[in-house]
mmCIF file of C-alpha atoms in Angstrom:
data_model
loop_
_atom_site.group_PDB
_atom_site.id
_atom_site.type_symbol
_atom_site.label_atom_id
_atom_site.label_comp_id
_atom_site.label_asym_id
_atom_site.label_seq_id
_atom_site.Cartn_x
_atom_site.Cartn_y
_atom_site.Cartn_z
ATOM 1 C CA MET A 1 -0.045 -0.129 -0.368
ATOM 2 C CA SER A 2 1.285 3.005 -0.765
ATOM 3 C CA ASN A 3 1.722 6.325 1.633
ATOM 4 C CA SER A 4 1.592 9.240 -1.043
ATOM 5 C CA VAL A 5 -0.586 11.652 -0.795
ATOM 6 C CA VAL A 6 -2.370 12.859 -3.153
ATOM 7 C CA TYR A 7 -3.415 16.578 -3.823
ATOM 8 C CA LYS A 8 -6.906 17.991 -4.764
ATOM 9 C CA ALA A 9 -7.472 21.192 -6.210
ATOM 10 C CA PRO A 10 -10.599 22.607 -4.616
ATOM 11 C CA ARG A 11 -13.688 22.700 -6.358
ATOM 12 C CA SER A 12 -13.612 26.134 -7.287
ATOM 13 C CA ILE A 13 -10.493 26.057 -8.938
ATOM 14 C CA SER A 14 -10.773 23.142 -11.128
ATOM 15 C CA ARG A 15 -13.990 24.011 -11.909
ATOM 16 C CA ALA A 16 -12.802 28.023 -13.449
ATOM 17 C CA LYS A 17 -9.855 25.634 -15.492
ATOM 18 C CA SER A 18 -11.923 23.013 -16.573
ATOM 19 C CA SER A 19 -14.609 25.754 -17.432
ATOM 20 C CA PRO A 20 -14.267 26.435 -21.233
ATOM 21 C CA GLY A 21 -16.124 29.828 -21.180
ATOM 22 C CA ALA A 22 -13.980 31.317 -18.724
ATOM 23 C CA PRO A 23 -11.893 34.295 -19.825
ATOM 24 C CA ALA A 24 -8.285 33.865 -19.990
ATOM 25 C CA PRO A 25 -6.189 37.082 -18.325
ATOM 26 C CA ARG A 26 -5.732 39.236 -20.501
ATOM 27 C CA ARG A 27 -1.432 40.359 -19.775
ATOM 28 C CA GLY A 28 -0.590 42.105 -22.578
ATOM 29 C CA SER A 29 -3.718 44.563 -22.257
ATOM 30 C CA VAL A 30 -2.510 45.274 -18.443
ATOM 31 C CA GLN A 31 0.954 46.091 -19.639
ATOM 32 C CA SER A 32 -0.268 48.570 -22.591
ATOM 33 C CA ARG A 33 -2.465 49.920 -19.763
ATOM 34 C CA ARG A 34 0.680 50.350 -17.370
ATOM 35 C CA ARG A 35 2.681 51.632 -20.279
ATOM 36 C CA THR A 36 0.221 54.379 -21.268
ATOM 37 C CA ILE A 37 -0.194 55.565 -17.509
ATOM 38 C CA ALA A 38 3.578 55.300 -17.127
ATOM 39 C CA ALA A 39 3.772 57.974 -20.872
ATOM 40 C CA ALA A 40 1.042 60.272 -19.617
ATOM 41 C CA GLY A 41 3.046 60.342 -15.966
ATOM 42 C CA PHE A 42 6.244 61.675 -18.560
ATOM 43 C CA LEU A 43 4.005 64.092 -20.763
ATOM 44 C CA LEU A 44 2.351 65.630 -18.296
ATOM 45 C CA PRO A 45 4.473 68.272 -16.827
ATOM 46 C CA GLY A 46 5.685 69.054 -20.712
ATOM 47 C CA ILE A 47 2.039 69.197 -21.403
ATOM 48 C CA ALA A 48 1.085 71.756 -18.217
ATOM 49 C CA ILE A 49 4.595 73.715 -19.516
ATOM 50 C CA LEU A 50 3.787 74.242 -22.504
ATOM 51 C CA ALA A 51 0.191 75.091 -21.670
ATOM 52 C CA VAL A 52 0.602 77.793 -19.599
ATOM 53 C CA TRP A 53 3.593 79.323 -21.282
ATOM 54 C CA VAL A 54 2.851 78.667 -25.202
ATOM 55 C CA PHE A 55 -0.945 77.622 -25.653
ATOM 56 C CA TYR A 56 -2.685 80.038 -23.336
ATOM 57 C CA PRO A 57 -0.681 82.819 -24.464
ATOM 58 C CA THR A 58 -1.105 82.365 -27.933
ATOM 59 C CA PHE A 59 -4.995 82.137 -27.567
ATOM 60 C CA TYR A 60 -5.183 85.052 -25.221
ATOM 61 C CA ALA A 61 -2.934 87.426 -28.231
ATOM 62 C CA LEU A 62 -5.396 85.943 -30.795
ATOM 63 C CA ALA A 63 -8.731 87.018 -29.070
ATOM 64 C CA ILE A 64 -7.182 90.643 -28.095
ATOM 65 C CA SER A 65 -6.658 90.924 -31.448
ATOM 66 C CA PHE A 66 -9.867 91.432 -32.354
ATOM 67 C CA THR A 67 -10.430 94.160 -29.540
ATOM 68 C CA ASN A 68 -8.848 97.691 -28.750
ATOM 69 C CA ALA A 69 -6.774 96.361 -25.745
ATOM 70 C CA SER A 70 -4.541 99.385 -24.691
ATOM 71 C CA GLY A 71 -2.978 99.698 -21.506
ATOM 72 C CA PHE A 72 -5.253 98.817 -18.615
ATOM 73 C CA ASN A 73 -8.657 99.649 -19.827
ATOM 74 C CA GLN A 74 -11.106 96.783 -20.359
ATOM 75 C CA PRO A 75 -11.152 95.943 -23.856
ATOM 76 C CA LYS A 76 -13.853 95.764 -26.260
ATOM 77 C CA PHE A 77 -14.322 93.595 -29.452
ATOM 78 C CA ILE A 78 -13.526 95.606 -32.748
ATOM 79 C CA GLY A 79 -13.257 93.070 -35.048
ATOM 80 C CA LEU A 80 -10.704 92.863 -37.714
ATOM 81 C CA ASP A 81 -10.133 96.702 -37.365
ATOM 82 C CA ASN A 82 -6.877 96.563 -36.164
ATOM 83 C CA TYR A 83 -5.729 94.208 -39.347
ATOM 84 C CA ALA A 84 -7.162 96.801 -41.598
ATOM 85 C CA ARG A 85 -5.321 99.519 -39.824
ATOM 86 C CA ILE A 86 -2.004 97.071 -41.002
ATOM 87 C CA VAL A 87 -2.348 97.773 -44.463
ATOM 88 C CA THR A 88 -3.090 101.707 -43.967
ATOM 89 C CA ASP A 89 -0.214 102.463 -41.060
ATOM 90 C CA GLU A 90 2.555 104.091 -43.176
ATOM 91 C CA ASP A 91 4.751 103.027 -40.449
ATOM 92 C CA THR A 92 3.879 99.086 -39.986
ATOM 93 C CA ARG A 93 3.861 98.665 -43.803
ATOM 94 C CA GLY A 94 7.777 100.330 -44.280
ATOM 95 C CA ALA A 95 8.117 97.883 -41.198
ATOM 96 C CA ILE A 96 6.715 94.909 -43.272
ATOM 97 C CA VAL A 97 9.324 96.040 -46.437
ATOM 98 C CA ASN A 98 12.030 96.301 -44.054
ATOM 99 C CA THR A 99 11.305 92.872 -42.619
ATOM 100 C CA ILE A 100 11.615 91.452 -45.769
ATOM 101 C CA VAL A 101 14.424 93.272 -47.218
ATOM 102 C CA TYR A 102 16.524 92.461 -44.027
ATOM 103 C CA ALA A 103 15.299 88.114 -44.326
ATOM 104 C CA VAL A 104 15.898 88.622 -48.772
ATOM 105 C CA SER A 105 19.652 90.307 -47.692
ATOM 106 C CA TYR A 106 20.360 88.143 -44.546
ATOM 107 C CA ALA A 107 18.957 84.346 -45.662
ATOM 108 C CA PRO A 108 20.739 84.285 -48.860
ATOM 109 C CA LEU A 109 24.113 85.574 -47.813
ATOM 110 C CA VAL A 110 24.347 83.691 -44.405
ATOM 111 C CA ILE A 111 23.763 80.511 -46.795
ATOM 112 C CA VAL A 112 26.166 81.006 -49.095
ATOM 113 C CA VAL A 113 28.882 81.599 -46.134
ATOM 114 C CA ALA A 114 27.949 78.509 -44.065
ATOM 115 C CA ILE A 115 28.671 76.584 -47.378
ATOM 116 C CA ALA A 116 31.480 78.158 -48.665
ATOM 117 C CA MET A 117 32.978 77.988 -45.030
ATOM 118 C CA ALA A 118 31.791 74.183 -44.816
ATOM 119 C CA LEU A 119 33.420 72.908 -48.132
ATOM 120 C CA LEU A 120 36.125 74.885 -46.827
ATOM 121 C CA LEU A 121 36.720 72.779 -43.336
ATOM 122 C CA ASN A 122 35.092 69.722 -44.566
ATOM 123 C CA ARG A 123 38.570 68.722 -46.258
ATOM 124 C CA LYS A 124 40.715 66.683 -44.751
ATOM 125 C CA ASP A 125 44.028 67.893 -45.994
ATOM 126 C CA LEU A 126 43.202 71.134 -43.685
ATOM 127 C CA PRO A 127 45.569 71.608 -41.235
ATOM 128 C CA MET A 128 44.117 72.899 -37.916
ATOM 129 C CA ARG A 129 40.306 71.894 -38.952
ATOM 130 C CA GLY A 130 38.791 71.340 -35.767
ATOM 131 C CA LEU A 131 40.631 74.456 -33.981
ATOM 132 C CA ILE A 132 39.071 76.765 -36.742
ATOM 133 C CA ARG A 133 36.060 75.380 -36.739
ATOM 134 C CA THR A 134 35.722 75.885 -32.928
ATOM 135 C CA VAL A 135 36.932 79.578 -33.583
ATOM 136 C CA VAL A 136 34.133 79.858 -36.426
ATOM 137 C CA PHE A 137 31.495 78.596 -33.695
ATOM 138 C CA LEU A 138 32.351 80.743 -31.177
ATOM 139 C CA PRO A 139 29.913 84.208 -32.299
ATOM 140 C CA PHE A 140 26.609 81.811 -32.327
ATOM 141 C CA ILE A 141 27.741 80.911 -28.870
ATOM 142 C CA ILE A 142 27.406 84.764 -27.370
ATOM 143 C CA SER A 143 24.060 86.233 -26.615
ATOM 144 C CA MET A 144 23.016 88.375 -29.787
ATOM 145 C CA ALA A 145 22.448 91.194 -27.574
ATOM 146 C CA VAL A 146 26.278 91.026 -26.311
ATOM 147 C CA ALA A 147 27.264 90.279 -29.795
ATOM 148 C CA ALA A 148 24.883 94.042 -30.846
ATOM 149 C CA LEU A 149 26.769 95.637 -28.083
ATOM 150 C CA ALA A 150 30.287 94.723 -29.045
ATOM 151 C CA TRP A 151 29.313 95.820 -32.372
ATOM 152 C CA SER A 152 28.056 98.715 -31.633
ATOM 153 C CA PHE A 153 30.883 99.955 -29.506
ATOM 154 C CA LEU A 154 33.582 98.869 -32.639
ATOM 155 C CA LEU A 155 31.685 100.941 -34.991
ATOM 156 C CA ASP A 156 31.434 103.894 -33.118
ATOM 157 C CA ALA A 157 31.703 107.027 -35.032
ATOM 158 C CA ASN A 158 33.772 108.681 -32.827
ATOM 159 C CA THR A 159 35.573 105.929 -30.596
ATOM 160 C CA GLY A 160 34.951 102.642 -32.458
ATOM 161 C CA LEU A 161 38.205 100.372 -33.814
ATOM 162 C CA VAL A 162 36.764 99.917 -36.983
ATOM 163 C CA PRO A 163 36.712 103.535 -38.167
ATOM 164 C CA TYR A 164 40.003 104.423 -36.629
ATOM 165 C CA TRP A 165 42.011 101.593 -38.193
ATOM 166 C CA ALA A 166 39.826 102.257 -41.299
ATOM 167 C CA SER A 167 41.261 106.028 -41.483
ATOM 168 C CA ARG A 168 44.886 104.761 -40.180
ATOM 169 C CA VAL A 169 44.895 101.713 -43.083
ATOM 170 C CA LEU A 170 42.948 103.157 -45.806
ATOM 171 C CA GLY A 171 43.879 106.907 -44.993
ATOM 172 C CA THR A 172 39.735 108.238 -45.622
ATOM 173 C CA SER A 173 37.154 108.483 -42.695
ATOM 174 C CA MET A 174 34.345 106.164 -42.825
ATOM 175 C CA PRO A 175 30.578 106.702 -42.907
ATOM 176 C CA ASP A 176 28.693 106.915 -39.576
ATOM 177 C CA LEU A 177 27.313 102.875 -40.135
ATOM 178 C CA LEU A 178 24.322 102.776 -37.324
ATOM 179 C CA ASN A 179 23.425 106.236 -38.446
ATOM 180 C CA ASP A 180 23.603 106.421 -42.237
ATOM 181 C CA PRO A 181 19.867 105.180 -43.377
ATOM 182 C CA THR A 182 21.699 103.815 -46.037
ATOM 183 C CA TRP A 183 24.198 101.888 -44.262
ATOM 184 C CA ALA A 184 22.648 100.610 -41.319
ATOM 185 C CA MET A 185 20.601 98.080 -42.487
ATOM 186 C CA PRO A 186 23.482 96.483 -44.176
ATOM 187 C CA THR A 187 25.215 96.482 -40.868
ATOM 188 C CA VAL A 188 22.872 95.175 -39.123
ATOM 189 C CA VAL A 189 22.663 92.298 -41.790
ATOM 190 C CA LEU A 190 26.353 91.619 -41.304
ATOM 191 C CA VAL A 191 26.708 91.616 -37.898
ATOM 192 C CA ALA A 192 23.570 89.179 -37.938
ATOM 193 C CA VAL A 193 25.718 87.173 -40.656
ATOM 194 C CA TRP A 194 29.043 87.407 -38.430
ATOM 195 C CA LYS A 195 26.990 85.838 -35.573
ATOM 196 C CA ASN A 196 25.151 82.620 -37.107
ATOM 197 C CA PHE A 197 26.699 81.406 -40.089
ATOM 198 C CA GLY A 198 28.956 79.029 -37.757
ATOM 199 C CA TYR A 199 25.946 77.552 -36.507
ATOM 200 C CA PHE A 200 24.982 76.674 -40.600
ATOM 201 C CA MET A 201 28.269 75.871 -41.177
ATOM 202 C CA VAL A 202 28.159 72.827 -38.686
ATOM 203 C CA ILE A 203 25.057 71.661 -40.258
ATOM 204 C CA PHE A 204 26.004 72.250 -43.985
ATOM 205 C CA ILE A 205 29.216 69.866 -42.830
ATOM 206 C CA ALA A 206 27.387 67.179 -41.185
ATOM 207 C CA GLY A 207 25.048 67.109 -44.630
ATOM 208 C CA LEU A 208 28.470 67.623 -46.541
ATOM 209 C CA GLN A 209 29.683 64.199 -44.874
ATOM 210 C CA ASN A 210 26.769 62.296 -45.551
ATOM 211 C CA ILE A 211 27.209 62.856 -49.242
ATOM 212 C CA SER A 212 28.578 59.045 -50.705
ATOM 213 C CA GLY A 213 32.275 59.381 -51.627
ATOM 214 C CA GLU A 214 31.510 57.066 -54.502
ATOM 215 C CA LEU A 215 29.475 59.840 -56.499
ATOM 216 C CA TYR A 216 32.276 61.917 -56.496
ATOM 217 C CA GLU A 217 34.751 59.149 -57.639
ATOM 218 C CA ALA A 218 32.243 58.631 -60.481
ATOM 219 C CA ALA A 219 32.498 61.925 -61.441
ATOM 220 C CA HIS A 220 36.206 62.492 -61.326
ATOM 221 C CA LEU A 221 36.354 59.505 -63.334
ATOM 222 C CA ASP A 222 33.775 61.037 -65.900
ATOM 223 C CA GLY A 223 36.421 64.077 -66.700
ATOM 224 C CA ALA A 224 34.153 66.538 -64.234
ATOM 225 C CA ASN A 225 36.155 69.250 -62.536
ATOM 226 C CA ALA A 226 35.626 70.872 -59.372
ATOM 227 C CA TRP A 227 32.912 73.253 -60.065
ATOM 228 C CA ARG A 228 30.893 70.780 -61.872
ATOM 229 C CA ARG A 229 31.211 68.012 -59.311
ATOM 230 C CA PHE A 230 29.814 70.921 -56.719
ATOM 231 C CA TRP A 231 26.772 71.485 -58.760
ATOM 232 C CA ALA A 232 26.257 67.436 -59.507
ATOM 233 C CA VAL A 233 27.376 65.399 -56.798
ATOM 234 C CA THR A 234 27.451 68.538 -53.595
ATOM 235 C CA VAL A 235 24.036 70.391 -54.777
ATOM 236 C CA PRO A 236 21.595 67.796 -54.718
ATOM 237 C CA GLY A 237 22.863 66.341 -52.028
ATOM 238 C CA LEU A 238 22.405 68.800 -49.783
ATOM 239 C CA ARG A 239 19.119 69.224 -51.070
ATOM 240 C CA PRO A 240 17.293 68.325 -47.914
ATOM 241 C CA THR A 241 20.386 70.194 -45.234
ATOM 242 C CA MET A 242 19.779 73.260 -47.804
ATOM 243 C CA THR A 243 15.621 73.321 -46.957
ATOM 244 C CA TYR A 244 16.027 73.193 -43.341
ATOM 245 C CA VAL A 245 18.850 75.864 -43.248
ATOM 246 C CA ILE A 246 16.831 77.515 -45.410
ATOM 247 C CA ILE A 247 13.288 77.626 -43.128
ATOM 248 C CA LEU A 248 15.742 78.180 -40.188
ATOM 249 C CA ALA A 249 17.287 81.285 -41.815
ATOM 250 C CA ALA A 250 14.188 82.676 -42.719
ATOM 251 C CA ASN A 251 12.659 82.363 -39.386
ATOM 252 C CA GLY A 252 15.404 84.145 -37.663
ATOM 253 C CA ALA A 253 15.394 86.946 -39.951
ATOM 254 C CA PHE A 254 11.772 87.544 -39.522
ATOM 255 C CA GLN A 255 12.280 87.575 -35.860
ATOM 256 C CA ALA A 256 15.289 90.080 -35.688
ATOM 257 C CA PHE A 257 14.968 91.831 -32.524
ATOM 258 C CA ASP A 258 18.020 92.240 -30.472
ATOM 259 C CA GLN A 259 20.475 93.517 -32.888
ATOM 260 C CA ILE A 260 17.985 96.058 -33.990
ATOM 261 C CA TYR A 261 16.796 96.999 -30.411
ATOM 262 C CA ILE A 262 20.353 97.313 -29.607
ATOM 263 C CA MET A 263 22.371 99.296 -32.583
ATOM 264 C CA THR A 264 19.624 101.256 -34.010
ATOM 265 C CA SER A 265 16.317 101.502 -32.182
ATOM 266 C CA GLY A 266 14.826 100.687 -35.063
ATOM 267 C CA GLY A 267 16.250 103.885 -36.901
ATOM 268 C CA PRO A 268 17.586 106.112 -38.173
ATOM 269 C CA GLU A 269 14.760 107.369 -40.164
ATOM 270 C CA ARG A 270 12.931 103.967 -39.187
ATOM 271 C CA SER A 271 15.140 102.682 -41.654
ATOM 272 C CA THR A 272 15.479 99.576 -39.772
ATOM 273 C CA GLU A 273 12.584 98.790 -37.671
ATOM 274 C CA THR A 274 11.370 95.324 -38.209
ATOM 275 C CA ILE A 275 7.694 93.931 -37.365
ATOM 276 C CA VAL A 276 9.745 92.440 -34.546
ATOM 277 C CA TYR A 277 10.116 95.909 -33.463
ATOM 278 C CA ARG A 278 7.365 97.239 -34.259
ATOM 279 C CA VAL A 279 5.366 94.750 -32.307
ATOM 280 C CA TYR A 280 7.495 95.865 -28.902
ATOM 281 C CA THR A 281 6.939 100.037 -29.269
ATOM 282 C CA GLU A 282 3.617 98.923 -29.995
ATOM 283 C CA GLY A 283 2.895 96.757 -27.377
ATOM 284 C CA PHE A 284 5.359 98.461 -24.290
ATOM 285 C CA SER A 285 5.511 102.210 -25.501
ATOM 286 C CA ASN A 286 2.024 103.214 -26.837
ATOM 287 C CA PHE A 287 0.540 100.182 -24.947
ATOM 288 C CA ARG A 288 -1.401 98.665 -28.413
ATOM 289 C CA GLN A 289 -1.451 95.590 -26.900
ATOM 290 C CA GLY A 290 -4.649 94.947 -29.374
ATOM 291 C CA TYR A 291 -2.782 96.026 -32.414
ATOM 292 C CA ALA A 292 0.729 94.878 -30.868
ATOM 293 C CA ALA A 293 -1.147 91.062 -30.751
ATOM 294 C CA SER A 294 -2.557 91.772 -34.742
ATOM 295 C CA LEU A 295 1.119 92.780 -36.047
ATOM 296 C CA SER A 296 2.373 89.457 -34.488
ATOM 297 C CA PHE A 297 0.144 87.264 -36.105
ATOM 298 C CA VAL A 298 0.400 88.802 -39.362
ATOM 299 C CA LEU A 299 4.145 87.808 -39.260
ATOM 300 C CA MET A 300 3.520 84.373 -37.930
ATOM 301 C CA ALA A 301 1.095 84.542 -41.189
ATOM 302 C CA ILE A 302 4.297 85.093 -42.898
ATOM 303 C CA THR A 303 6.623 82.826 -41.667
ATOM 304 C CA MET A 304 3.876 80.321 -42.447
ATOM 305 C CA VAL A 305 3.657 81.125 -45.876
ATOM 306 C CA VAL A 306 7.003 80.908 -46.230
ATOM 307 C CA GLY A 307 7.953 78.100 -44.771
ATOM 308 C CA ILE A 308 4.876 76.142 -47.159
ATOM 309 C CA VAL A 309 6.433 77.837 -49.798
ATOM 310 C CA GLN A 310 9.995 76.194 -49.515
ATOM 311 C CA LEU A 311 8.750 72.940 -48.948
ATOM 312 C CA SER A 312 6.336 73.030 -51.722
ATOM 313 C CA ILE A 313 9.264 73.602 -53.755
ATOM 314 C CA ASN A 314 11.189 71.222 -52.489
ATOM 315 C CA ARG A 315 8.708 68.699 -53.067
ATOM 316 C CA ARG A 316 8.741 68.944 -56.379
ATOM 317 C CA GLN A 317 12.419 69.405 -56.936
ATOM 318 C CA GLU A 318 12.459 65.524 -55.364
ATOM 319 C CA ARG A 319 9.681 64.909 -57.418
ATOM 320 C CA ASP A 320 11.453 65.796 -60.985
ATOM 321 C CA LEU A 321 14.950 63.871 -59.870
ATOM 322 C CA ALA A 322 12.810 60.737 -58.904
#
């Protein structure tokens, strides 16, 4: 006779196991729910910050752009009067023209300089290219306010080093660049190019390193010179990078404010007043918050149109090449 004990499960457990209609535990759904809760926990702080500092101010600005908000008065709904005023306001039209001139001057120039420096500093036979890249990139790290202040001192007609050395080397006096309506805008543009081209150069260097060397070798074997290889290999290879840089440069140009505020304050004779500077003066100097808000949304619309046009052109070019 065997002394082994046979374990018998309770009837409820055995019935549950044997019952064909009992639902199986869903481990996947529980894990998915936990992942969703964990993801929401990570996202909620960021969403809360965006809601407080981005979404709410944006919708509030949109709302007051349809009112006569001014100072601390009770805003009244006036419809599209602020937007209609933009069309008739001569100073605002001048600021829009100045912004377009600034963008058309700055974006192509900074891209050309950045590409030229990227091609130079991407050469493997260039000595100390790492050090040169660092030196060229350093101005981008500096705050635009600091750079503008430094250049204001350097270009000062009375005490600046640039006019002093120009008179010593060239033997002639320079015009007062920041107080001459003819020279003020080009000077501000050149300072912005000096400040930012190193950043775009780094982006172009990354794009150049993604182009296969076999394409250059094939073009060289076909007898293409350096200029032909640039247009046949480098430019098509940099097209996605170029689109990204153009959008960044255009957005930065339309938002120009720091150097304008410090170097020229919109002058002389409003020759460097941009839309963003106009928004500042209307909102914080003239206390016309409703009108300033409408100007900011006009600027946003212009920036969006530029970005959409550039993306559509790039897609059309990629479609033609495919």
